[in-house]
CSV table of C-alpha atoms in Angstrom, one decimal:
chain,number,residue,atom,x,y,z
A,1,UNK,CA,0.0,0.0,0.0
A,2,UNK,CA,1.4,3.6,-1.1
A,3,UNK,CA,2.1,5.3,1.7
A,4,UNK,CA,0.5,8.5,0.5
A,5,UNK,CA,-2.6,6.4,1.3
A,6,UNK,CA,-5.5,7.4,4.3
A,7,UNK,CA,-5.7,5.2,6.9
A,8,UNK,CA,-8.6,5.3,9.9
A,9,UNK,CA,-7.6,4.3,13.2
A,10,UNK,CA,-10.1,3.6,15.6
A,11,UNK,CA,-9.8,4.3,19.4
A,12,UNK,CA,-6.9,6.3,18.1
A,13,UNK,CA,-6.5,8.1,21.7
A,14,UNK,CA,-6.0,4.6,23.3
A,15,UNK,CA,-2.7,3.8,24.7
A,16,UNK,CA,-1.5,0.8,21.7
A,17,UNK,CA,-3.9,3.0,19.2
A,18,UNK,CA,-1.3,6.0,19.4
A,19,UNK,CA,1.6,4.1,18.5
A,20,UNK,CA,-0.2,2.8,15.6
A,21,UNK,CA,-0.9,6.2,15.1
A,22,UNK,CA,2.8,7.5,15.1
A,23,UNK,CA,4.2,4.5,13.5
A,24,UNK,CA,1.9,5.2,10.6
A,25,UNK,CA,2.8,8.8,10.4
A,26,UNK,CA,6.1,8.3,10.4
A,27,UNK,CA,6.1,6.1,7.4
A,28,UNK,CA,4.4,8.9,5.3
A,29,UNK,CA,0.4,8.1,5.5
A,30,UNK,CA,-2.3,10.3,6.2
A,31,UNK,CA,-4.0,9.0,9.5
A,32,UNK,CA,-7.3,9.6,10.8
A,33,UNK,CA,-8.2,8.6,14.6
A,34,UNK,CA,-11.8,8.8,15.9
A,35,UNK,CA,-12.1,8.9,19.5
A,36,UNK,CA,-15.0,9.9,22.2
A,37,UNK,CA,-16.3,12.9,23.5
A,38,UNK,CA,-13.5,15.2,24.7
A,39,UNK,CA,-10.8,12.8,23.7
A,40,UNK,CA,-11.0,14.0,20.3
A,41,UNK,CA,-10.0,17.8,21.6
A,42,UNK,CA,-7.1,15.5,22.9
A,43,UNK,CA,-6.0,14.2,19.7
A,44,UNK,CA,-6.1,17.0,17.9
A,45,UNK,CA,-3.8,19.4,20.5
A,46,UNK,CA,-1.0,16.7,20.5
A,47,UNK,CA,-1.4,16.3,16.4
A,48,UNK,CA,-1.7,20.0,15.8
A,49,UNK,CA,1.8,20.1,14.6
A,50,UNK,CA,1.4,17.4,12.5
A,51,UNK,CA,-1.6,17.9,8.9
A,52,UNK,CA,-1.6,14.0,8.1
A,53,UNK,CA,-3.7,13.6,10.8
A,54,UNK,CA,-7.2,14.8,11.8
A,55,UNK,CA,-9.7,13.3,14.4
A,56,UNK,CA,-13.5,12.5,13.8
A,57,UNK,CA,-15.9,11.5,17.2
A,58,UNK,CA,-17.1,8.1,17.2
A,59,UNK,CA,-18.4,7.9,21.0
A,60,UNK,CA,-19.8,4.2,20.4
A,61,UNK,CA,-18.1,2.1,18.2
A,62,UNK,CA,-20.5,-0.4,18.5
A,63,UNK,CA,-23.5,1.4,17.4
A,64,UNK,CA,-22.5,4.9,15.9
A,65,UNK,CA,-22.5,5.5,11.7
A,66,UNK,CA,-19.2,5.5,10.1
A,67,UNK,CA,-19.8,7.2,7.2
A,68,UNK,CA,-17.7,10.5,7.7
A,69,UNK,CA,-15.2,8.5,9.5
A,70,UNK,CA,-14.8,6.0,6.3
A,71,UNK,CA,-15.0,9.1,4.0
A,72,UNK,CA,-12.1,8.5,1.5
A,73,UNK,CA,-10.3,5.9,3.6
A,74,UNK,CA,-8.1,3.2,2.0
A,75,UNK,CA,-7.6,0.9,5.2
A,76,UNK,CA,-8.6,0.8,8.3
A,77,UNK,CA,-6.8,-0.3,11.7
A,78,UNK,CA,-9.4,-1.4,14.2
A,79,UNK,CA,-8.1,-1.3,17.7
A,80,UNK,CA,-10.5,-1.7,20.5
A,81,UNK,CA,-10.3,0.1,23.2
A,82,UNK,CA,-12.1,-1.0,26.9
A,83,UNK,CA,-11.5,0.7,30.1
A,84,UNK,CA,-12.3,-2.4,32.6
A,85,UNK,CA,-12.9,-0.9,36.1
A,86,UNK,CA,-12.9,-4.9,38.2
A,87,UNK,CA,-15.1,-3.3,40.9
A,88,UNK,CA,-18.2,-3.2,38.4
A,89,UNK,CA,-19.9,-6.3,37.1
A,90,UNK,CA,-22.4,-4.3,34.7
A,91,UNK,CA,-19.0,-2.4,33.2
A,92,UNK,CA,-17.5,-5.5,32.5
A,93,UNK,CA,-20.3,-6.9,30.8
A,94,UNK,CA,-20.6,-4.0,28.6
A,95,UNK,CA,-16.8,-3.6,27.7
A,96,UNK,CA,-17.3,-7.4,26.7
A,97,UNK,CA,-20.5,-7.1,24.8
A,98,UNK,CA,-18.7,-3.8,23.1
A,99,UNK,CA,-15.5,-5.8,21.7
A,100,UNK,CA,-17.8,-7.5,20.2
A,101,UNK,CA,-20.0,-5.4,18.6
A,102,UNK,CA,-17.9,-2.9,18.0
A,103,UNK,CA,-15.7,-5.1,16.1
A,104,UNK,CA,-18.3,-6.1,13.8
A,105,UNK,CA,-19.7,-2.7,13.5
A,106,UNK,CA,-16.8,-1.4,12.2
A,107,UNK,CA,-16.1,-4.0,9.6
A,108,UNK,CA,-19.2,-4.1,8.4
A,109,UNK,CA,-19.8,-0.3,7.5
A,110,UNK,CA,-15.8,-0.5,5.9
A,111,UNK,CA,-17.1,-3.4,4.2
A,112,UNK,CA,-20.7,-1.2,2.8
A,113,UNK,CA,-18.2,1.9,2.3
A,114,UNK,CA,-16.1,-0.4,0.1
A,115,UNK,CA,-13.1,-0.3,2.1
A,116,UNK,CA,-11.5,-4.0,1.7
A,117,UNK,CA,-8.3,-3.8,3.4
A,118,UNK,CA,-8.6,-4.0,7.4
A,119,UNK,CA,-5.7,-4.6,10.1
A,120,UNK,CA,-7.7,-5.7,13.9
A,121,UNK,CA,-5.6,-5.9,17.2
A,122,UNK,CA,-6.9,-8.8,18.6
A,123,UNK,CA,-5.4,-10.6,21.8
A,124,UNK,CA,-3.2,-13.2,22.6
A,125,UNK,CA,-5.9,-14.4,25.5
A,126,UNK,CA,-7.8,-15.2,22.1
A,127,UNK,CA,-5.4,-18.6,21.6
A,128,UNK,CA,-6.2,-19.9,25.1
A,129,UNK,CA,-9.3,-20.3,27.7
A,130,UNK,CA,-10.9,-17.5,28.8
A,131,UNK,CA,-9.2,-18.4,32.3
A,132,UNK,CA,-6.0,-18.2,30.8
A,133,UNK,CA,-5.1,-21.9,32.6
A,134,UNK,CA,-3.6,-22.7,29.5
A,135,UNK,CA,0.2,-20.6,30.4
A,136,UNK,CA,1.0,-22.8,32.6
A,137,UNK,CA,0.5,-26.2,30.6
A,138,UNK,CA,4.0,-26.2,29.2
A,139,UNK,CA,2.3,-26.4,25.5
A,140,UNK,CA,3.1,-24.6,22.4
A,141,UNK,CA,0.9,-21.5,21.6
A,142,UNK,CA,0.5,-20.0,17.8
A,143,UNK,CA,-1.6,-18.9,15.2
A,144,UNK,CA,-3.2,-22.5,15.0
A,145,UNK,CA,-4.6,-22.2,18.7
A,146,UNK,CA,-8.0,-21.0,19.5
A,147,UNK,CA,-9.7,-20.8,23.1
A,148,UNK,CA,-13.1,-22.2,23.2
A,149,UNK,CA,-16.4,-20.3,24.7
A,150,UNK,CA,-19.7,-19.2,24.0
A,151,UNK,CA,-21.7,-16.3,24.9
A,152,UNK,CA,-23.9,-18.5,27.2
A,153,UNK,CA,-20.3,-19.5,28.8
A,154,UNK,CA,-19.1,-15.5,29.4
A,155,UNK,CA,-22.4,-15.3,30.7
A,156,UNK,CA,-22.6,-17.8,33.4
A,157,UNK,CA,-19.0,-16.5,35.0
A,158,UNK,CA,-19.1,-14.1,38.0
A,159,UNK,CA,-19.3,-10.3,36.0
A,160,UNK,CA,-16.5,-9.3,38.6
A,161,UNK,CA,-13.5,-11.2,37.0
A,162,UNK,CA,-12.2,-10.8,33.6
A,163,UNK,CA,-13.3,-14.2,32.1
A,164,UNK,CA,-16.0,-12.5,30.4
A,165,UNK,CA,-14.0,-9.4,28.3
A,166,UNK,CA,-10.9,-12.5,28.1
A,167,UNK,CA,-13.8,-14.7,26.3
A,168,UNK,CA,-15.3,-11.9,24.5
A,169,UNK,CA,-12.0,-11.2,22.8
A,170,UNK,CA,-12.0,-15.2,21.1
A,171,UNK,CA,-15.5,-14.1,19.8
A,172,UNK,CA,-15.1,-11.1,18.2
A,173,UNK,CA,-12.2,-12.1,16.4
A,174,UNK,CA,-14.2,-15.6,15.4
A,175,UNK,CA,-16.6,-12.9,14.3
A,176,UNK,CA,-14.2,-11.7,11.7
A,177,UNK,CA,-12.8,-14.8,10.2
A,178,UNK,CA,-16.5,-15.6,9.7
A,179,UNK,CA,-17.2,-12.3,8.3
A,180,UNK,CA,-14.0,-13.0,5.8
A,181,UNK,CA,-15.3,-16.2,4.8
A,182,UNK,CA,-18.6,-14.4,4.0
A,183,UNK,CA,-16.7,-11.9,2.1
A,184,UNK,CA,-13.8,-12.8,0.1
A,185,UNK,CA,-13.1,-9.8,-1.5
A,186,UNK,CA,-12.3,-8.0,2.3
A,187,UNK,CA,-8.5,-8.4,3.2
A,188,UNK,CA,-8.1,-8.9,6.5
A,189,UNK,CA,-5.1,-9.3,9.1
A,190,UNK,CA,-5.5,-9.6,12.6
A,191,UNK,CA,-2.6,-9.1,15.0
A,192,UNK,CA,-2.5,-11.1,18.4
A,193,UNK,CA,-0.3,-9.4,21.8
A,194,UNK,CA,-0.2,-10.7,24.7
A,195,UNK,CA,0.3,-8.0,27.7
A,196,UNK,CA,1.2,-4.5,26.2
A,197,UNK,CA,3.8,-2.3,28.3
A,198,UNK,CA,6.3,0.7,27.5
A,199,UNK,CA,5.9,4.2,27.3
A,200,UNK,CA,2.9,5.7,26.3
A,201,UNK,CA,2.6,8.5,23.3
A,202,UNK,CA,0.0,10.3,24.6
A,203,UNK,CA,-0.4,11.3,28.3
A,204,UNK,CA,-1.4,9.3,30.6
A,205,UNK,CA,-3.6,9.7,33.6
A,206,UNK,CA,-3.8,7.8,36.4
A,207,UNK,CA,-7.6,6.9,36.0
A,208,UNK,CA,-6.5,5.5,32.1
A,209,UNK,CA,-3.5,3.4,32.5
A,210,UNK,CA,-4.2,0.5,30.0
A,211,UNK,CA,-2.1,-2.4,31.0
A,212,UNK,CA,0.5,-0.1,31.9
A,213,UNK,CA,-1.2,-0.4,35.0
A,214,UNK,CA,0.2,-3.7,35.5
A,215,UNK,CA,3.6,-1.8,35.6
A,216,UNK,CA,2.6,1.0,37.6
A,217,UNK,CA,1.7,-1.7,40.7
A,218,UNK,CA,5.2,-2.2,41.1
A,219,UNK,CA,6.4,1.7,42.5
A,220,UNK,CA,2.2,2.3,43.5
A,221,UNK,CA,2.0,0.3,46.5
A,222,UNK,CA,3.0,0.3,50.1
A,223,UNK,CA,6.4,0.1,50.2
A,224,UNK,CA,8.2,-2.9,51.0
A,225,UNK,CA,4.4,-4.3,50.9
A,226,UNK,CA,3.8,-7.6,48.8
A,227,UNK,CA,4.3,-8.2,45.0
A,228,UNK,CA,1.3,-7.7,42.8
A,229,UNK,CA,-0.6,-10.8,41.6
A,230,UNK,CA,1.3,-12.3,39.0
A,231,UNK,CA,-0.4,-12.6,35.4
A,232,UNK,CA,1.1,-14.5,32.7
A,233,UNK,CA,4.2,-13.3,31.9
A,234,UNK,CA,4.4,-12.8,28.1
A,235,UNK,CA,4.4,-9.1,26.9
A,236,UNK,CA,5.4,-7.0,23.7
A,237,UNK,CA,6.7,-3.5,23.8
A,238,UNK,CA,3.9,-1.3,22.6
A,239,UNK,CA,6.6,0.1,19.7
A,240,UNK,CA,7.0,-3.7,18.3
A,241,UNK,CA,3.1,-4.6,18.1
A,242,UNK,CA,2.6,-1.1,16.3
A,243,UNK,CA,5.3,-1.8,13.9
A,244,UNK,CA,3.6,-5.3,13.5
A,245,UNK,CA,0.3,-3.1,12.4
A,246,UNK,CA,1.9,-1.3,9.8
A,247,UNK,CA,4.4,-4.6,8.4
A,248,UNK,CA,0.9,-6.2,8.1
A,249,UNK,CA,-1.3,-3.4,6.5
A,250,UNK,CA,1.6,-3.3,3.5
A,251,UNK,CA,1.0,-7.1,3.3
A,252,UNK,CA,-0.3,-8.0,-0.4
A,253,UNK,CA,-3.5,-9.9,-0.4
A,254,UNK,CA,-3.5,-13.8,-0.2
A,255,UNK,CA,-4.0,-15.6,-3.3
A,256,UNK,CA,-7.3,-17.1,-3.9
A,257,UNK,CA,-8.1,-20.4,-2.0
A,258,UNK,CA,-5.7,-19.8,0.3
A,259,UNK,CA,-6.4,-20.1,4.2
A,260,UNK,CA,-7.4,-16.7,5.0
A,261,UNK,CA,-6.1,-17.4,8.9
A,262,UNK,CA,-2.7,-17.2,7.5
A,263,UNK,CA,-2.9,-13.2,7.8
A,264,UNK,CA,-3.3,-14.1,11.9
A,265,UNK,CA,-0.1,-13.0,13.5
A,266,UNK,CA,1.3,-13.7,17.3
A,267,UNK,CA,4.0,-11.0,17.9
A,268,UNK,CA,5.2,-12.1,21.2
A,269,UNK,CA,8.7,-11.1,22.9
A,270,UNK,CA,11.0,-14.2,23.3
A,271,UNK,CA,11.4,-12.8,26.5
A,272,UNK,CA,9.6,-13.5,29.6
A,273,UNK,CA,9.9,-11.7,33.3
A,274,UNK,CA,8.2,-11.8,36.1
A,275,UNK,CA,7.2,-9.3,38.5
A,276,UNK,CA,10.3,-10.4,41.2
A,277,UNK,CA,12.6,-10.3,38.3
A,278,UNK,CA,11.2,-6.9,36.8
A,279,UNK,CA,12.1,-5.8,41.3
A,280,UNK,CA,15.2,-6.9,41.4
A,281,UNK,CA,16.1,-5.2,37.7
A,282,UNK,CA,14.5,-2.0,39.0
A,283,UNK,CA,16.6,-1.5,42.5
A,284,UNK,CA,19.7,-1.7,40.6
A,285,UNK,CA,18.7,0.3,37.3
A,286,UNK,CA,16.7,3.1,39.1
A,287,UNK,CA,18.0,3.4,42.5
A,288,UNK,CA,16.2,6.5,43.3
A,289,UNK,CA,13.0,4.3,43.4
A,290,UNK,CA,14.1,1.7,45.6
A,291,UNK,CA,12.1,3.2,49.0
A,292,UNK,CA,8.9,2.8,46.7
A,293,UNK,CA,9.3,-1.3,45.6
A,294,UNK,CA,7.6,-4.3,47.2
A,295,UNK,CA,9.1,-6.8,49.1
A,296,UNK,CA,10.2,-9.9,47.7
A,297,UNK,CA,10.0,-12.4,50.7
A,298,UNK,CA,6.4,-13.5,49.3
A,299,UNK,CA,7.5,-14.1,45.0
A,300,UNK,CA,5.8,-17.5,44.6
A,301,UNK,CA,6.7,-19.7,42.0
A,302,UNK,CA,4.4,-20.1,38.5
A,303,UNK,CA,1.7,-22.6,39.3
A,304,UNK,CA,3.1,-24.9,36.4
A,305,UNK,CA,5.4,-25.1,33.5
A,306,UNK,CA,5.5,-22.0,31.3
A,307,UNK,CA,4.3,-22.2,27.8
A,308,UNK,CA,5.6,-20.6,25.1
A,309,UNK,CA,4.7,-18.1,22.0
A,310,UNK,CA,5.7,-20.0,18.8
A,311,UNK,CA,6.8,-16.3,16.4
A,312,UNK,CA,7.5,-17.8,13.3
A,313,UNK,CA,4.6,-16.3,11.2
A,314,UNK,CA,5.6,-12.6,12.5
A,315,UNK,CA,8.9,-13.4,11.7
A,316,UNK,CA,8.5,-14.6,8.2
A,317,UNK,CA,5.9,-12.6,7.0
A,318,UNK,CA,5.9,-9.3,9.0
A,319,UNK,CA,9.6,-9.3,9.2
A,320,UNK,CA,9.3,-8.8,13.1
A,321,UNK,CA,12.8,-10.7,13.8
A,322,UNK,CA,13.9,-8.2,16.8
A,323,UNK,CA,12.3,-7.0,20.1
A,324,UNK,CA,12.9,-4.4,22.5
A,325,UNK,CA,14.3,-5.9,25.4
A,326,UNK,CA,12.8,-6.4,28.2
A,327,UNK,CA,14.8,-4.2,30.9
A,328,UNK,CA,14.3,-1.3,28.7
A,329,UNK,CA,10.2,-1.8,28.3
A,330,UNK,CA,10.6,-2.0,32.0
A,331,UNK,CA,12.9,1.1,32.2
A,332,UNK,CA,11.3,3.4,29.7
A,333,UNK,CA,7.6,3.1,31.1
A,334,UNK,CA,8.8,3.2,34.5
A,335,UNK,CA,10.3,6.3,33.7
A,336,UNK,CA,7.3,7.9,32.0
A,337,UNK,CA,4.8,6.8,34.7
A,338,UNK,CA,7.2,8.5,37.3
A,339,UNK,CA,7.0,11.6,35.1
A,340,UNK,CA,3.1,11.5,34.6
A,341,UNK,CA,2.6,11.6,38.1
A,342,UNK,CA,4.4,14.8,38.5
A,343,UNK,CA,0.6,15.9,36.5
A,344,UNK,CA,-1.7,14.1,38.7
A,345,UNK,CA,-3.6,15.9,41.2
């Protein structure tokens, strides 16, 4: 695709959404990011500098018309955006229900408006259970791997944990392959991260930390207190899974009768760490922070053997053959989260 070409970006003020943003823009396209309410006053003062881009309001994704957004447009990048607050079972349900239908909303009205070229940020949790019981199996995850539910399941599970928006994400993006079969002349690629960390583009506040918040847990608790709970730990730098977006928006289409699956892509860092290891990195690479890091006298061990991220499609057909490395994901969004808070009330 000529980079002279318009891309739409959706959720475009969300926290992986702005580094597909800037990665696009820097290779030379003409970007436009919808975004709610006052987020698109947002957008707009940080890209002010910057004509490629302009912001439209789309407030629900999942319901709202398209049609000036999709004005034009040769591609669009779909990337959902969900703020999940854990304490409310009826906000959980609806960021579920919205991945969802937002998904579909979205590719439906490119589809009407004729645009046939569509990059979605899926999830790694999309290759595994909804409970996630699958990282510690010791198995092999890829591209091949699909978790199993069903609406009725997300349903049944307690509204307060994250089983429901976890399961939500396999059925959206089984939405879309079904859509794809239904529509052959639609090119679609959908990208697959597991937990998302490093520094943010646009500013973050505390109440909007993405999974950055993960991150955050580690200087934003009583000091010397205990480790947060450990999730699985497989990430990608936020810069790597937006490069991944725009290696896989240049892709050519697949030829015909070819499995249209093949444009599903896990972009994983070889690299794992866990939240005792990410400690011990941070006393010695940012002493100054050392009065604010939990204890480790409580790290427990991974309830079973780790699995593992099997690259080889990113690698072969996106070219992603390098990550950042760990420490510095660590380093840079520590550092920006210590700078953000100097803007907090």
């Amino acid at each position: 695709m000529s980079s002279s070409k318009l891309v739409l970006v959706t959720c475009a003020s969300g926290y992986i959404a702005s580094h597909v943003v800037q990665q696009l823009l820097s290779a030379g396209y003409r970007v436009r990011g919808t975004a709610r309410g006052a987020k698109v006053n947002t957008l707009r003062d940080f890209w002010k500098a910057v004509p490629e881009f302009q912001a439209i309001q789309i407030d629900d994704i999942a319901t709202d018309d398209f049609t000036e957004a999709l004005q034009g447009v040769d591609a669009v990048v779909h990337v959902p955006a969900s703020q999940l607050n854990k304490d409310s079972a009826d906000s959980l349900i609806k960021a579920s229900v919205s991945v969802i239908d937002g998904t579909l909303n979205v590719i439906r009205q490119a589809n009407d408006k004729g645009v046939k070229k569509l990059v979605l940020n899926s999830s790694w949790v999309t290759l595994l259970s909804p409970d996630l019981s699958e990282s510690y199996k010791g198995i092999t995850l890829s591209e091949e791997t699909w978790g199993k539910t069903s609406r009725e399941d997300l349903i049944q599970h307690d509204g307060k944990s994250i089983y429901a928006y976890f399961g939500a994400q396999i059925l959206a993006e089984q939405a879309v392959w079904a859509f794809s079969k239904e529509h052959l002349d639609i090119d679609i690629a959908t990208l697959l991260p597991p937990f998302v960390f490093g520094p943010p583009v646009l500013p973050l506040s505390k109440s909007s930390l993405s999974s950055v918040g993960f991150i955050y847990k580690l200087i934003a608790g009583e000091a010397g207190g205990p480790l947060p709970f450990q999730t699985p730990p497989f990430h990608v730098d936020a810069r790597d899974i937006a490069r991944a977006h725009v290696r896989a928006l240049e892709l050519p289409p697949l030829p015909a009768g070819a499995d249209r699956q093949e444009k599903r892509f896990l972009v994983s860092s070889p690299e794992t760490f866990t939240w005792d290891v990410a400690v011990k990195h941070l006393y010695e690479a940012r002493p100054g922070l050392r009065n604010r890091l939990p204890s480790l006298e409580k790290a427990v061990e991974l309830p079973g053997p780790l699995s593992k991220n099997d690259t080889t499609r990113a690698k072969q057909v996106l070219g992603i053959t390098e990550y950042v490395d760990w420490r510095k994901t660590v380093e840079d969004t520590i550092d920006a989260l210590v700078e953000a808070e100097k803007t907090w009330a």
